[in-house]
Short mmCIF file of C-alpha atoms in Angstrom, two decimals:
data_model
loop_
_atom_site.label_atom_id
_atom_site.label_comp_id
_atom_site.label_asym_id
_atom_site.label_seq_id
_atom_site.Cartn_x
_atom_site.Cartn_y
_atom_site.Cartn_z
CA MET A 1 42.28 -19.11 17.75
CA ASP A 2 44.76 -19.42 20.62
CA ASN A 3 43.07 -20.83 23.71
CA LYS A 4 45.99 -20.31 26.08
CA CYS A 5 46.32 -17.46 28.53
CA TRP A 6 48.58 -14.82 27.09
CA ILE A 7 50.14 -14.22 30.55
CA CYS A 8 50.53 -17.65 32.15
CA GLY A 9 49.79 -20.02 29.27
CA LYS A 10 47.10 -21.85 31.27
CA GLN A 11 44.22 -23.49 29.41
CA GLU A 12 40.69 -23.50 30.84
CA PRO A 13 37.34 -24.74 29.51
CA MET A 14 36.21 -21.11 29.30
CA MET A 15 38.76 -18.52 28.22
CA PHE A 16 38.21 -14.74 28.17
CA THR A 17 39.04 -12.25 25.44
CA CYS A 18 39.90 -8.69 26.52
CA ARG A 19 37.65 -6.17 24.79
CA HIS A 20 40.44 -3.58 24.85
CA CYS A 21 43.51 -5.39 23.53
CA GLY A 22 41.78 -8.46 22.00
CA LYS A 23 44.09 -11.02 23.67
CA THR A 24 42.98 -14.23 25.41
CA PHE A 25 43.33 -14.70 29.18
CA CYS A 26 42.41 -17.16 31.89
CA SER A 27 40.00 -16.34 34.68
CA ASP A 28 42.86 -15.06 36.87
CA HIS A 29 44.08 -12.53 34.30
CA ARG A 30 40.84 -11.63 32.54
CA LEU A 31 40.58 -8.14 34.06
CA PRO A 32 42.54 -5.40 32.22
CA GLU A 33 44.43 -4.31 35.33
CA ARG A 34 45.48 -7.95 35.98
CA HIS A 35 47.21 -8.32 32.63
CA ALA A 36 48.53 -4.71 32.27
CA CYS A 37 46.33 -4.05 29.28
CA GLU A 38 48.21 -1.82 26.84
CA ASP A 39 45.04 -0.26 25.41
CA LEU A 40 43.53 0.57 28.82
CA ASP A 41 45.03 4.09 29.00
CA ARG A 42 43.96 4.81 25.43
CA ASN A 43 40.35 3.84 26.15
CA ALA A 44 38.84 6.74 28.07
CA GLY A 45 35.51 5.02 28.45
CA TYR A 46 36.70 2.57 31.12
CA SER A 47 37.10 3.18 34.84
CA SER A 48 37.63 0.43 37.36
CA GLY A 49 34.82 -0.04 39.87
CA THR A 50 37.34 -0.81 42.63
CA SER A 51 40.52 1.09 41.94
CA GLY A 52 39.13 4.61 41.46
CA THR A 53 41.13 6.85 39.09
CA SER A 54 43.09 5.32 36.19
CA GLY A 55 45.85 7.46 34.71
CA ASN A 56 45.52 11.22 35.16
CA TYR A 57 41.73 11.29 35.24
CA ASN A 58 38.58 9.26 34.74
CA ARG A 59 35.60 9.81 32.54
CA SER A 60 32.02 8.89 33.29
CA ASN A 61 30.80 5.92 31.29
CA THR A 62 27.53 7.72 30.60
CA GLY A 63 28.24 11.43 30.35
CA GLY A 64 31.87 11.61 29.29
CA GLN A 65 32.58 14.49 31.70
CA ALA A 66 36.08 14.63 33.19
CA TYR A 67 36.56 14.38 36.94
CA GLY A 68 39.86 14.77 38.70
CA PRO A 69 42.35 17.46 39.83
CA GLU A 70 41.56 19.70 36.85
CA MET A 71 37.83 19.58 37.49
CA ASP A 72 38.39 20.06 41.24
CA ASP A 73 40.31 23.26 40.54
CA VAL A 74 37.54 24.48 38.24
CA ILE A 75 34.87 23.79 40.87
CA LYS A 76 36.94 25.46 43.62
CA ASN A 77 37.46 28.56 41.48
CA MET A 78 33.75 28.69 40.68
CA MET A 79 32.90 28.44 44.38
CA LYS A 80 35.40 31.18 45.26
CA ASP A 81 34.02 33.47 42.57
CA ALA A 82 30.46 32.80 43.74
CA ALA A 83 31.41 33.52 47.37
CA ARG A 84 33.17 36.76 46.41
CA THR A 85 30.21 37.85 44.31
CA ALA A 86 27.75 37.04 47.10
CA ALA A 87 29.84 38.86 49.71
CA LYS A 88 30.25 41.88 47.44
CA GLY A 89 26.52 41.93 46.73
CA ALA A 90 25.66 41.68 50.42
CA ALA A 91 28.08 44.47 51.32
CA THR A 92 26.79 46.67 48.50
CA GLY A 93 23.20 46.02 49.55
CA ALA A 94 23.98 46.80 53.19
CA VAL A 95 25.70 50.06 52.24
CA HIS A 96 22.81 51.02 49.97
CA ARG A 97 20.22 50.29 52.68
CA THR A 98 22.25 52.24 55.25
CA ARG A 99 22.54 55.25 52.97
CA SER A 100 18.86 55.07 52.14
CA SER A 101 17.80 54.87 55.80
CA ILE A 102 20.10 57.74 56.79
CA SER A 103 18.83 59.96 53.97
CA THR A 104 15.15 59.21 54.62
CA SER A 105 15.04 58.95 58.43
CA PRO A 106 16.22 61.74 60.79
CA SER A 107 16.43 59.20 63.62
CA MET A 108 18.82 57.01 61.64
CA ALA A 109 20.89 60.05 60.65
CA ILE A 110 21.20 61.08 64.32
CA ILE A 111 22.18 57.53 65.28
CA PHE A 112 24.85 57.49 62.56
CA ILE A 113 26.29 60.85 63.67
CA CYS A 114 26.33 59.74 67.31
CA ILE A 115 28.22 56.56 66.45
CA ILE A 116 30.81 58.46 64.41
CA SER A 117 31.14 61.02 67.20
CA PHE A 118 31.63 58.24 69.76
CA PHE A 119 34.77 57.10 67.94
CA LEU A 120 35.96 60.69 67.46
CA GLU A 121 35.91 61.07 71.24
CA LEU A 122 39.27 59.26 71.20
CA ILE A 123 40.80 62.45 69.77
CA PRO A 124 42.29 64.57 72.58
CA GLY A 125 40.27 67.74 73.20
CA TYR A 126 37.24 66.60 71.17
CA VAL A 127 34.99 66.00 74.17
CA ASP A 128 36.16 69.15 75.99
CA PHE A 129 35.25 71.27 72.99
CA PHE A 130 31.73 69.87 72.46
CA GLN A 131 30.50 68.84 75.93
CA LEU A 132 28.13 71.11 77.86
CA VAL A 133 29.47 72.74 81.03
CA PRO A 134 26.93 74.94 82.88
CA ASN A 135 29.33 77.81 83.66
CA THR A 136 30.63 78.04 80.08
CA ILE A 137 27.34 78.02 78.14
CA PHE A 138 27.68 81.68 77.17
CA LEU A 139 31.28 81.14 76.11
CA LYS A 140 30.47 77.99 74.12
CA PRO A 141 26.79 78.23 73.11
CA TRP A 142 27.17 75.50 70.48
CA THR A 143 27.40 72.96 73.28
CA LEU A 144 23.63 73.30 73.77
CA ILE A 145 23.41 71.23 70.56
CA THR A 146 26.68 69.32 70.35
CA HIS A 147 26.41 67.69 73.77
CA MET A 148 23.60 65.53 72.35
CA PHE A 149 26.06 63.76 70.04
CA LEU A 150 28.51 62.79 72.79
CA HIS A 151 28.23 59.80 75.11
CA ALA A 152 30.21 58.78 78.17
CA SER A 153 30.42 55.01 77.56
CA PHE A 154 29.38 52.20 75.25
CA GLY A 155 26.40 51.35 77.46
CA HIS A 156 25.32 54.99 77.42
CA ILE A 157 25.27 55.27 73.63
CA PHE A 158 23.89 51.75 73.13
CA PHE A 159 20.75 52.22 75.21
CA ASN A 160 20.13 55.77 73.98
CA MET A 161 20.41 54.74 70.34
CA LEU A 162 18.31 51.64 70.93
CA VAL A 163 15.44 53.74 72.29
CA LEU A 164 15.84 56.28 69.49
CA PHE A 165 15.85 53.52 66.87
CA PHE A 166 12.46 52.16 67.95
CA PHE A 167 10.58 55.21 69.23
CA GLY A 168 12.18 57.88 67.09
CA ARG A 169 11.16 56.22 63.85
CA GLU A 170 7.67 55.61 65.22
CA LEU A 171 7.28 59.29 66.06
CA GLU A 172 8.59 60.23 62.60
CA ARG A 173 5.86 58.12 61.05
CA ARG A 174 3.18 59.86 63.09
CA ILE A 175 4.21 63.51 62.90
CA GLY A 176 6.61 63.75 59.95
CA LYS A 177 10.35 64.32 59.68
CA ASP A 178 10.41 68.08 60.12
CA MET A 179 8.24 68.05 63.24
CA PHE A 180 10.28 65.18 64.65
CA LEU A 181 13.50 67.19 64.34
CA TYR A 182 11.77 70.14 65.98
CA VAL A 183 10.67 68.00 68.94
CA TYR A 184 14.06 66.29 69.26
CA PHE A 185 16.29 69.37 69.26
CA ILE A 186 13.98 71.61 71.30
CA SER A 187 13.78 68.86 73.92
CA GLY A 188 17.56 68.50 73.91
CA VAL A 189 18.24 72.22 74.23
CA VAL A 190 15.67 72.69 77.03
CA ALA A 191 17.10 69.62 78.78
CA ALA A 192 20.55 71.22 78.69
CA LEU A 193 19.19 74.50 80.08
CA GLY A 194 17.27 72.63 82.77
CA TYR A 195 20.44 70.84 83.85
CA ALA A 196 22.47 74.04 83.84
CA LEU A 197 19.92 75.89 85.98
CA THR A 198 19.50 73.11 88.52
CA SER A 199 23.00 71.68 88.76
CA SER A 200 24.56 72.20 92.17
CA VAL A 201 28.06 72.11 90.68
CA SER A 202 28.40 74.46 87.72
CA TYR A 203 31.58 72.90 86.37
CA HIS A 204 30.26 69.32 86.03
CA PRO A 205 29.91 68.59 82.28
CA MET A 206 26.92 66.90 80.66
CA VAL A 207 26.85 64.73 77.55
CA GLY A 208 24.27 62.51 75.93
CA ALA A 209 21.01 62.53 73.99
CA SER A 210 18.89 61.32 76.91
CA GLY A 211 17.02 64.62 77.37
CA ALA A 212 16.10 64.80 73.67
CA ILE A 213 15.08 61.14 73.60
CA MET A 214 12.90 61.58 76.68
CA GLY A 215 11.16 64.40 74.83
CA VAL A 216 10.53 62.08 71.88
CA PHE A 217 9.25 59.37 74.23
CA ALA A 218 6.89 61.78 76.02
CA THR A 219 5.50 63.14 72.74
CA LEU A 220 4.76 59.64 71.56
CA ALA A 221 3.12 58.82 74.91
CA ILE A 222 0.67 61.69 74.36
CA LEU A 223 -0.12 60.78 70.75
CA ALA A 224 -0.35 57.02 71.30
CA PRO A 225 -0.85 56.49 75.06
CA ASP A 226 -1.98 52.87 74.75
CA MET A 227 0.92 51.70 72.59
CA GLN A 228 2.48 48.55 74.05
CA VAL A 229 6.16 48.74 75.06
CA TYR A 230 8.55 46.58 77.08
CA VAL A 231 10.41 47.92 80.11
CA TYR A 232 13.00 45.40 81.27
CA PHE A 233 11.03 42.72 79.39
CA ILE A 234 7.80 43.68 81.19
CA PRO A 235 4.96 44.67 78.79
CA MET A 236 3.06 47.85 79.62
CA LYS A 237 1.43 50.81 77.93
CA ILE A 238 3.76 53.62 76.98
CA LYS A 239 1.96 56.12 79.22
CA TYR A 240 2.71 53.95 82.25
CA ALA A 241 6.31 53.48 81.16
CA LEU A 242 6.71 57.26 80.94
CA LEU A 243 5.19 57.69 84.40
CA LEU A 244 7.63 55.09 85.76
CA PHE A 245 10.64 56.88 84.25
CA VAL A 246 9.48 60.26 85.57
CA LEU A 247 9.03 58.87 89.10
CA LEU A 248 12.49 57.32 88.99
CA ASP A 249 14.09 60.57 87.87
CA PHE A 250 12.27 62.56 90.56
CA THR A 251 13.34 60.06 93.20
CA LEU A 252 16.99 60.11 92.12
CA ILE A 253 17.47 63.87 91.82
CA GLY A 254 20.62 64.72 93.72
CA ALA A 255 21.86 61.13 93.84
CA PRO A 256 25.61 60.70 93.18
CA ASP A 257 25.02 58.52 90.11
CA MET A 258 26.44 60.87 87.43
CA ILE A 259 23.05 61.01 85.67
CA ALA A 260 21.42 64.30 84.73
CA HIS A 261 17.93 63.54 86.04
CA THR A 262 16.80 67.16 85.77
CA ALA A 263 17.74 67.07 82.07
CA HIS A 264 15.53 64.02 81.61
CA LEU A 265 12.61 65.72 83.33
CA SER A 266 13.10 68.91 81.31
CA GLY A 267 13.00 66.88 78.10
CA VAL A 268 9.82 65.17 79.29
CA LEU A 269 8.13 68.53 79.91
CA VAL A 270 8.92 69.66 76.37
CA GLY A 271 7.70 66.35 74.97
CA LEU A 272 4.43 66.54 76.88
CA TYR A 273 3.85 70.11 75.71
CA MET A 274 4.65 69.27 72.09
CA GLY A 275 2.52 66.11 72.17
CA ILE A 276 -0.51 67.97 73.55
CA ARG A 277 -0.06 70.77 71.04
CA ILE A 278 0.21 68.40 68.07
CA ARG A 279 -2.80 66.39 69.28
CA ASN A 280 -4.96 69.53 69.72
CA ASN A 281 -3.96 70.86 66.30
CA ARG A 282 -5.02 67.60 64.72
CA LYS A 283 -8.37 67.69 66.49
CA GLN A 284 -8.98 71.24 65.29
CA ARG A 285 -8.13 70.30 61.72
CA ARG A 286 -10.48 67.33 61.83
CA ARG A 287 -13.30 69.47 63.22
CA ALA A 288 -12.70 72.06 60.53
CA GLU A 289 -12.73 69.43 57.78
CA TYR A 290 -16.07 68.00 58.90
CA ASP A 291 -17.73 71.29 59.94
CA PRO A 292 -21.17 71.22 58.23
CA ARG A 293 -21.24 75.04 58.13
CA ARG A 294 -18.55 74.91 55.45
CA TRP A 295 -21.13 73.44 53.11
#
């Protein structure tokens, strides 16, 4: 057996035999990468602990799984597919939930229509055709309804829809969908008539769902007077919040703030009437159900 280094010819007391090519080397050339081992590329089970990747790719000594550019591309494609699937699933779920809420909740359907209408207001003539003007009510009677789906600004629609989102759905739960729609639209129509009859300038238009929403709020205040609400982050019972809003509207009647305060108050009157009527009807039904004379 040759005891000289195959590279430099040096002899040492302890020589090393390469397990890949089988040749003998000194301590300086014992590592495969130090003597340009010919069988290193053919042995896929070896990877240097210091140099990283050998050849086109490495293999794990234990699992035999390839790592390198090819595997990186596979992992990236898997991640992209997973992200696309997750995004598609989230979008599909959001659309499904939106459709479901619109079809099952009148409040959500009204909110959706108002949002669509807000963008349609960019069309020339759209607002003029659907807004309520006191001196043209008999010429355009549909405006008694359509004015509720128009809003003058983003802040206007945002706060109206925010109130409707919370209190409209709560009223739906308590009185049912059909009765909710009755309260909402009757309040809105009476609010429009109240504004038309009290407006000092008959050609000033009115838009917004505030009158109808105030009717919803007042009805809920009658049915659940102790329900806790927040007014400008201040907690109070809903009956006190309604009283505060009514006092503000009374105080600001005639103020040059472009707000139809008389429409708000008209909607409140309808809501109070409807709330009292619904509450009394429920009491009568309960008395009739538990009347001992029926037995």
